[in-house]
Amino acid sequence: IITQIKQMSPEELSKAIPEHCNVPNDTKQPHFFTIDFGICQNEKGEIVPQLIELQAFPTLYCFQKELHNSLIQEYPFLEELRPEMSDEVYYEELKKLIVGDENPENVILLEIYPDQQKTNIDFYLTEKRLGIKPVCLTKVKKEGNKLYYENNGKLTEIKRIYNRVIFDELDHIPDLKTDFDFRDELDVKWITHPNWFFKISKYILPKLHHEFVPKSYFLNDFPQSESLANFVLKPLFSFAGSGVNLNPTQEDLAEIDDRDNYILQRKVIYAPLFKDPNNEFSKAEIRLLYIWHEDEDRPKLMEHLVRMTKAAMVNVDFNKKDAIWIGGSTAFFEKV
């Protein structure tokens, strides 16, 4: 998958960026890269991975490491499955990527209303480990082409932004007032550049080919020879499963005006492998968390997270509150 993405031209990937979301000073490659695989069964009943989504956008890089360590501390028998990369090396890699050569006070984690986000525990752990503060988009000040934030009562220049803002979602926040626009020419370095959220996304799924990549089509290219009943309808740039239609009909498709912004992806069968104490079974997805240093040719696998569910959709928003063995988790791998 990574090899195929690397072979795509910048011009091809740039077609994914909506015109109103194009941010200047794009980069050669993203700094973050995640791949979601469903743990599925094939026609023979074999357990296989199936690519569900992928995104050049950061996620819970600090929280998942702390969760891993907490489980090992609580259950000492897991010590023999501890990842080979030490905590010291892990956080040095993240610091090199996010903070670089700057003073941590000149680097911020940027989010919209960070204290209200479901992922805010990761923001606080990032501050603890890397020394960079989560800052709300509405608190950033612009002077000329430079950005500033108030740090312990002092206006401090921002030189690097660890970006956790999903740019196209800003349009859906009423009465949002900011002092700068992402599309401004700014003297700041994005980690990672906002354009990559679009370039490595569901947009490239129809362009990928592998036995573990379910066939996908842009809605406009869906062939008559295929049965719609075998496909899931997904908007290109939604997040956290919003807008996904598991059982689309021809009537649903007819109501879509912006057909270029949707794909149809072949359905996969998640394997109900994980038996809980109530003799019920959970399904799971595993997300691989990569970082991509600017001086390296390929991304580096750092961590992973697991999402478990008993619902039709594998996302915490769709889980039933009274169910067990669901939600965010992690996995341990036998060493080979």
Tab-separated table of C-alpha atoms in Angstrom:
chain	number	residue	atom	x	y	z
A	1	ILE	CA	0.000	0.000	0.000
A	2	ILE	CA	2.762	2.433	0.954
A	3	THR	CA	4.698	1.584	-2.202
A	4	GLN	CA	1.648	2.270	-4.373
A	5	ILE	CA	1.052	5.611	-2.655
A	6	LYS	CA	4.677	6.627	-3.160
A	7	GLN	CA	4.280	5.932	-6.878
A	8	MET	CA	1.384	8.405	-7.179
A	9	SER	CA	2.408	11.767	-8.611
A	10	PRO	CA	1.987	15.020	-6.647
A	11	GLU	CA	-0.386	16.212	-9.386
A	12	GLU	CA	-2.582	13.132	-8.987
A	13	LEU	CA	-2.767	13.458	-5.200
A	14	SER	CA	-3.399	17.206	-5.342
A	15	LYS	CA	-6.652	16.599	-7.222
A	16	ALA	CA	-8.085	15.430	-3.893
A	17	ILE	CA	-7.817	18.877	-2.280
A	18	PRO	CA	-11.069	20.880	-2.428
A	19	GLU	CA	-10.346	24.276	-3.935
A	20	HIS	CA	-11.557	26.151	-0.859
A	21	CYS	CA	-9.313	24.027	1.395
A	22	ASN	CA	-5.988	24.367	-0.421
A	23	VAL	CA	-3.329	25.576	2.016
A	24	PRO	CA	-0.087	27.072	0.615
A	25	ASN	CA	3.452	25.716	1.103
A	26	ASP	CA	2.604	22.041	0.706
A	27	THR	CA	5.203	19.387	1.547
A	28	LYS	CA	6.705	16.427	-0.305
A	29	GLN	CA	5.239	13.894	2.115
A	30	PRO	CA	3.118	13.861	5.286
A	31	HIS	CA	4.564	13.588	8.791
A	32	PHE	CA	1.825	11.208	9.982
A	33	PHE	CA	0.140	8.281	8.310
A	34	THR	CA	-2.417	5.810	9.667
A	35	ILE	CA	-3.952	2.695	8.104
A	36	ASP	CA	-7.113	0.968	9.385
A	37	PHE	CA	-7.530	-2.760	8.791
A	38	GLY	CA	-10.653	-4.703	9.654
A	39	ILE	CA	-10.021	-8.145	11.151
A	40	CYS	CA	-12.139	-10.101	8.692
A	41	GLN	CA	-12.987	-13.521	7.317
A	42	ASN	CA	-12.666	-14.485	3.674
A	43	GLU	CA	-14.815	-16.958	1.729
A	44	LYS	CA	-12.763	-19.856	3.142
A	45	GLY	CA	-13.318	-18.720	6.716
A	46	GLU	CA	-9.690	-17.618	7.072
A	47	ILE	CA	-8.806	-14.590	9.192
A	48	VAL	CA	-7.441	-11.831	6.947
A	49	PRO	CA	-6.878	-8.071	7.165
A	50	GLN	CA	-8.968	-5.820	4.943
A	51	LEU	CA	-8.137	-2.162	4.369
A	52	ILE	CA	-10.998	0.009	5.601
A	53	GLU	CA	-9.547	3.516	5.524
A	54	LEU	CA	-6.272	5.401	5.623
A	55	GLN	CA	-5.395	8.968	6.494
A	56	ALA	CA	-2.364	11.250	6.618
A	57	PHE	CA	-3.421	12.748	9.932
A	58	PRO	CA	-2.216	12.294	13.526
A	59	THR	CA	-4.070	10.325	16.148
A	60	LEU	CA	-3.436	9.022	19.693
A	61	TYR	CA	0.336	8.622	19.456
A	62	CYS	CA	0.983	9.415	23.128
A	63	PHE	CA	-2.125	7.900	24.692
A	64	GLN	CA	-1.677	4.520	23.007
A	65	LYS	CA	1.902	4.252	24.277
A	66	GLU	CA	0.753	5.056	27.816
A	67	LEU	CA	-2.131	2.570	27.538
A	68	HIS	CA	0.305	-0.119	26.407
A	69	ASN	CA	2.575	0.578	29.384
A	70	SER	CA	-0.317	0.653	31.856
A	71	LEU	CA	-1.524	-2.767	30.754
A	72	ILE	CA	1.967	-4.235	31.104
A	73	GLN	CA	2.230	-2.752	34.594
A	74	GLU	CA	-1.167	-4.187	35.569
A	75	TYR	CA	-0.579	-7.588	33.938
A	76	PRO	CA	3.140	-8.435	34.313
A	77	PHE	CA	2.906	-11.524	32.079
A	78	LEU	CA	2.635	-9.113	29.134
A	79	GLU	CA	6.200	-7.936	29.763
A	80	GLU	CA	7.583	-10.528	27.340
A	81	LEU	CA	5.416	-8.973	24.609
A	82	ARG	CA	6.637	-5.426	25.235
A	83	PRO	CA	7.553	-3.723	21.913
A	84	GLU	CA	11.268	-3.600	21.146
A	85	MET	CA	11.270	0.205	20.792
A	86	SER	CA	11.878	1.692	24.239
A	87	ASP	CA	9.802	4.576	25.577
A	88	GLU	CA	12.876	6.800	25.427
A	89	VAL	CA	13.419	6.112	21.721
A	90	TYR	CA	9.686	6.351	20.995
A	91	TYR	CA	9.314	9.836	22.449
A	92	GLU	CA	12.621	10.989	20.965
A	93	GLU	CA	11.255	10.033	17.545
A	94	LEU	CA	8.059	11.990	18.189
A	95	LYS	CA	10.007	14.962	19.521
A	96	LYS	CA	12.287	14.994	16.469
A	97	LEU	CA	9.231	14.961	14.213
A	98	ILE	CA	6.986	17.437	16.028
A	99	VAL	CA	9.310	19.797	17.900
A	100	GLY	CA	12.365	19.479	15.658
A	101	ASP	CA	15.113	21.956	16.546
A	102	GLU	CA	12.716	24.540	17.985
A	103	ASN	CA	12.185	25.461	21.596
A	104	PRO	CA	9.025	23.606	22.754
A	105	GLU	CA	7.435	26.934	23.745
A	106	ASN	CA	7.485	27.899	20.045
A	107	VAL	CA	5.581	24.734	19.089
A	108	ILE	CA	1.876	24.213	19.768
A	109	LEU	CA	-0.683	21.453	19.396
A	110	LEU	CA	-3.465	23.203	17.482
A	111	GLU	CA	-7.088	22.117	17.855
A	112	ILE	CA	-10.497	23.740	17.933
A	113	TYR	CA	-11.705	23.882	21.568
A	114	PRO	CA	-9.168	21.217	22.660
A	115	ASP	CA	-10.629	20.738	26.147
A	116	GLN	CA	-13.942	19.677	24.581
A	117	GLN	CA	-12.476	17.025	22.272
A	118	LYS	CA	-12.904	13.313	22.981
A	119	THR	CA	-9.195	12.890	22.277
A	120	ASN	CA	-8.044	15.529	24.773
A	121	ILE	CA	-6.273	12.954	26.957
A	122	ASP	CA	-3.773	12.579	24.120
A	123	PHE	CA	-3.256	16.355	24.042
A	124	TYR	CA	-2.398	16.446	27.749
A	125	LEU	CA	-0.036	13.483	27.439
A	126	THR	CA	1.640	15.155	24.464
A	127	GLU	CA	2.198	18.246	26.602
A	128	LYS	CA	3.609	16.096	29.407
A	129	ARG	CA	5.976	14.176	27.120
A	130	LEU	CA	7.009	16.824	24.581
A	131	GLY	CA	6.453	20.067	26.474
A	132	ILE	CA	4.098	21.597	23.889
A	133	LYS	CA	0.775	23.100	24.875
A	134	PRO	CA	-2.636	22.425	23.318
A	135	VAL	CA	-3.902	25.763	22.002
A	136	CYS	CA	-7.363	26.589	20.695
A	137	LEU	CA	-7.545	27.938	17.163
A	138	THR	CA	-9.537	30.911	18.475
A	139	LYS	CA	-6.668	31.912	20.807
A	140	VAL	CA	-4.008	32.253	18.080
A	141	LYS	CA	-3.054	35.811	17.119
A	142	LYS	CA	-1.683	36.941	13.756
A	143	GLU	CA	0.731	39.823	13.198
A	144	GLY	CA	1.911	40.163	9.611
A	145	ASN	CA	2.625	36.623	8.467
A	146	LYS	CA	3.574	35.371	11.946
A	147	LEU	CA	1.386	33.613	14.506
A	148	TYR	CA	1.458	34.007	18.291
A	149	TYR	CA	-0.205	32.582	21.398
A	150	GLU	CA	-0.283	33.638	25.027
A	151	ASN	CA	2.099	31.472	27.035
A	152	ASN	CA	2.183	32.140	30.789
A	153	GLY	CA	1.092	35.727	30.180
A	154	LYS	CA	3.643	36.322	27.419
A	155	LEU	CA	2.854	36.609	23.700
A	156	THR	CA	5.002	33.864	22.154
A	157	GLU	CA	5.764	33.233	18.487
A	158	ILE	CA	4.539	29.965	16.971
A	159	LYS	CA	7.111	28.408	14.657
A	160	ARG	CA	5.740	24.872	14.316
A	161	ILE	CA	2.133	23.664	14.498
A	162	TYR	CA	1.308	20.082	15.450
A	163	ASN	CA	-2.002	20.242	13.633
A	164	ARG	CA	-4.989	18.330	15.033
A	165	VAL	CA	-7.608	20.527	13.328
A	166	ILE	CA	-9.671	18.874	10.591
A	167	PHE	CA	-9.716	21.849	8.262
A	168	ASP	CA	-12.912	21.177	6.316
A	169	GLU	CA	-14.907	20.772	9.552
A	170	LEU	CA	-14.360	24.437	10.419
A	171	ASP	CA	-17.138	25.341	7.973
A	172	HIS	CA	-19.609	23.469	10.186
A	173	ILE	CA	-18.820	25.367	13.399
A	174	PRO	CA	-21.235	28.305	13.756
A	175	ASP	CA	-19.932	31.736	14.754
A	176	LEU	CA	-16.303	30.592	14.719
A	177	LYS	CA	-14.033	33.630	14.926
A	178	THR	CA	-10.313	33.308	14.288
A	179	ASP	CA	-7.493	35.767	13.752
A	180	PHE	CA	-6.018	33.910	10.781
A	181	ASP	CA	-7.014	31.676	7.888
A	182	PHE	CA	-5.284	28.366	7.123
A	183	ARG	CA	-4.976	29.588	3.533
A	184	ASP	CA	-2.936	32.645	4.532
A	185	GLU	CA	0.754	32.836	3.635
A	186	LEU	CA	2.215	32.139	7.070
A	187	ASP	CA	5.734	31.947	8.437
A	188	VAL	CA	5.082	28.658	10.214
A	189	LYS	CA	5.805	24.970	9.657
A	190	TRP	CA	2.859	22.572	9.644
A	191	ILE	CA	3.263	19.130	11.239
A	192	THR	CA	1.581	17.733	9.216
A	193	HIS	CA	0.490	20.019	6.383
A	194	PRO	CA	-3.348	20.266	6.220
A	195	ASN	CA	-3.459	19.320	2.520
A	196	TRP	CA	-2.374	15.778	3.336
A	197	PHE	CA	-5.643	15.119	5.165
A	198	PHE	CA	-7.261	15.117	1.725
A	199	LYS	CA	-4.457	13.639	-0.372
A	200	ILE	CA	-4.090	10.414	1.606
A	201	SER	CA	-7.684	9.597	2.407
A	202	LYS	CA	-10.575	7.595	0.985
A	203	TYR	CA	-9.808	9.510	-2.224
A	204	ILE	CA	-7.022	7.052	-3.078
A	205	LEU	CA	-8.882	3.829	-2.198
A	206	PRO	CA	-10.075	3.277	-5.807
A	207	LYS	CA	-6.448	3.648	-6.921
A	208	LEU	CA	-5.073	0.895	-4.650
A	209	HIS	CA	-4.887	-2.764	-5.668
A	210	HIS	CA	-4.099	-5.691	-3.378
A	211	GLU	CA	-5.809	-8.821	-2.082
A	212	PHE	CA	-6.265	-7.058	1.269
A	213	VAL	CA	-7.733	-3.902	-0.318
A	214	PRO	CA	-11.489	-4.197	-1.015
A	215	LYS	CA	-12.433	-2.925	-4.450
A	216	SER	CA	-13.609	0.691	-4.421
A	217	TYR	CA	-15.076	2.996	-7.051
A	218	PHE	CA	-15.739	6.689	-7.224
A	219	LEU	CA	-19.514	7.031	-7.281
A	220	ASN	CA	-19.430	8.389	-10.838
A	221	ASP	CA	-17.436	5.351	-11.995
A	222	PHE	CA	-19.537	2.607	-10.403
A	223	PRO	CA	-20.079	-0.044	-13.116
A	224	GLN	CA	-23.502	-1.465	-13.882
A	225	SER	CA	-22.018	-4.956	-13.694
A	226	GLU	CA	-21.553	-4.610	-9.926
A	227	SER	CA	-24.342	-5.158	-7.397
A	228	LEU	CA	-24.965	-2.149	-5.156
A	229	ALA	CA	-25.969	-4.519	-2.333
A	230	ASN	CA	-22.315	-5.564	-2.015
A	231	PHE	CA	-21.022	-2.038	-1.399
A	232	VAL	CA	-20.855	0.617	1.320
A	233	LEU	CA	-21.298	4.303	0.451
A	234	LYS	CA	-18.728	6.646	2.014
A	235	PRO	CA	-18.114	10.389	1.718
A	236	LEU	CA	-14.485	11.063	0.845
A	237	PHE	CA	-13.511	13.301	3.726
A	238	SER	CA	-15.782	12.504	6.647
A	239	PHE	CA	-14.248	11.600	9.993
A	240	ALA	CA	-15.271	9.161	12.737
A	241	GLY	CA	-17.671	7.297	10.467
A	242	SER	CA	-20.027	10.203	9.799
A	243	GLY	CA	-22.023	10.001	6.585
A	244	VAL	CA	-21.340	6.303	5.950
A	245	ASN	CA	-24.280	4.336	4.511
A	246	LEU	CA	-23.903	0.585	5.025
A	247	ASN	CA	-26.852	-0.305	2.795
A	248	PRO	CA	-27.167	2.327	0.069
A	249	THR	CA	-30.048	2.201	-2.409
A	250	GLN	CA	-30.386	3.642	-5.894
A	251	GLU	CA	-32.671	6.261	-4.351
A	252	ASP	CA	-29.881	7.266	-1.951
A	253	LEU	CA	-27.446	7.665	-4.833
A	254	ALA	CA	-29.920	9.710	-6.868
A	255	GLU	CA	-30.138	12.303	-4.079
A	256	ILE	CA	-26.380	12.970	-4.076
A	257	ASP	CA	-25.414	16.130	-5.951
A	258	ASP	CA	-21.649	16.158	-5.323
A	259	ARG	CA	-21.024	12.646	-6.642
A	260	ASP	CA	-17.294	13.312	-7.009
A	261	ASN	CA	-17.057	13.375	-3.222
A	262	TYR	CA	-18.267	9.816	-2.611
A	263	ILE	CA	-16.943	6.308	-3.105
A	264	LEU	CA	-18.522	2.872	-3.041
A	265	GLN	CA	-16.368	0.301	-1.240
A	266	ARG	CA	-16.960	-3.447	-1.355
A	267	LYS	CA	-18.343	-4.769	1.934
A	268	VAL	CA	-16.175	-6.977	4.109
A	269	ILE	CA	-17.153	-9.450	6.816
A	270	TYR	CA	-15.701	-8.599	10.209
A	271	ALA	CA	-14.811	-11.734	12.153
A	272	PRO	CA	-16.598	-11.980	15.550
A	273	LEU	CA	-13.516	-13.443	17.224
A	274	PHE	CA	-13.433	-11.970	20.700
A	275	LYS	CA	-15.647	-13.838	23.167
A	276	ASP	CA	-16.595	-11.904	26.291
A	277	PRO	CA	-17.700	-13.300	29.709
A	278	ASN	CA	-21.348	-13.083	28.570
A	279	ASN	CA	-20.616	-15.440	25.657
A	280	GLU	CA	-21.087	-12.600	23.189
A	281	PHE	CA	-18.569	-11.778	20.487
A	282	SER	CA	-16.866	-8.534	19.538
A	283	LYS	CA	-15.357	-7.545	16.202
A	284	ALA	CA	-12.299	-5.367	15.809
A	285	GLU	CA	-10.252	-3.032	13.662
A	286	ILE	CA	-6.573	-2.335	14.087
A	287	ARG	CA	-5.067	1.022	13.147
A	288	LEU	CA	-1.356	1.183	12.379
A	289	LEU	CA	0.292	4.445	13.453
A	290	TYR	CA	3.225	5.629	11.343
A	291	ILE	CA	5.444	8.686	11.403
A	292	TRP	CA	7.326	9.917	8.353
A	293	HIS	CA	10.497	11.921	8.882
A	294	GLU	CA	11.274	14.387	6.110
A	295	ASP	CA	14.701	12.826	5.502
A	296	GLU	CA	13.391	9.245	5.284
A	297	ASP	CA	12.073	7.457	2.224
A	298	ARG	CA	9.322	5.467	3.942
A	299	PRO	CA	7.162	5.941	7.026
A	300	LYS	CA	8.076	4.202	10.275
A	301	LEU	CA	5.572	2.079	12.213
A	302	MET	CA	5.415	3.365	15.788
A	303	GLU	CA	2.269	2.127	17.504
A	304	HIS	CA	-1.221	0.845	16.862
A	305	LEU	CA	-4.662	1.073	18.340
A	306	VAL	CA	-7.564	-1.352	18.374
A	307	ARG	CA	-11.251	-0.512	18.185
A	308	MET	CA	-13.735	-3.183	19.243
A	309	THR	CA	-17.473	-3.222	18.694
A	310	LYS	CA	-20.634	-5.279	18.654
A	311	ALA	CA	-22.370	-2.717	16.427
A	312	ALA	CA	-22.509	-2.591	12.633
A	313	MET	CA	-20.056	0.337	12.563
A	314	VAL	CA	-16.594	0.127	14.112
A	315	ASN	CA	-16.426	3.489	15.842
A	316	VAL	CA	-16.874	4.497	19.465
A	317	ASP	CA	-19.786	6.784	18.563
A	318	PHE	CA	-21.808	3.767	17.434
A	319	ASN	CA	-21.207	1.516	20.442
A	320	LYS	CA	-24.013	0.647	22.840
A	321	LYS	CA	-23.367	2.028	26.290
A	322	ASP	CA	-24.363	-1.166	28.124
A	323	ALA	CA	-22.181	-3.492	26.037
A	324	ILE	CA	-18.813	-4.824	27.202
A	325	TRP	CA	-15.577	-5.521	25.343
A	326	ILE	CA	-16.088	-2.539	23.070
A	327	GLY	CA	-14.293	0.745	22.441
A	328	GLY	CA	-10.648	1.710	22.223
A	329	SER	CA	-7.985	-0.818	23.163
A	330	THR	CA	-4.586	-2.086	22.088
A	331	ALA	CA	-2.967	-5.349	21.016
A	332	PHE	CA	0.164	-7.300	21.840
A	333	PHE	CA	2.078	-9.277	19.249
A	334	GLU	CA	4.159	-12.401	19.647
A	335	LYS	CA	7.780	-11.758	18.760
A	336	VAL	CA	9.033	-13.667	15.740
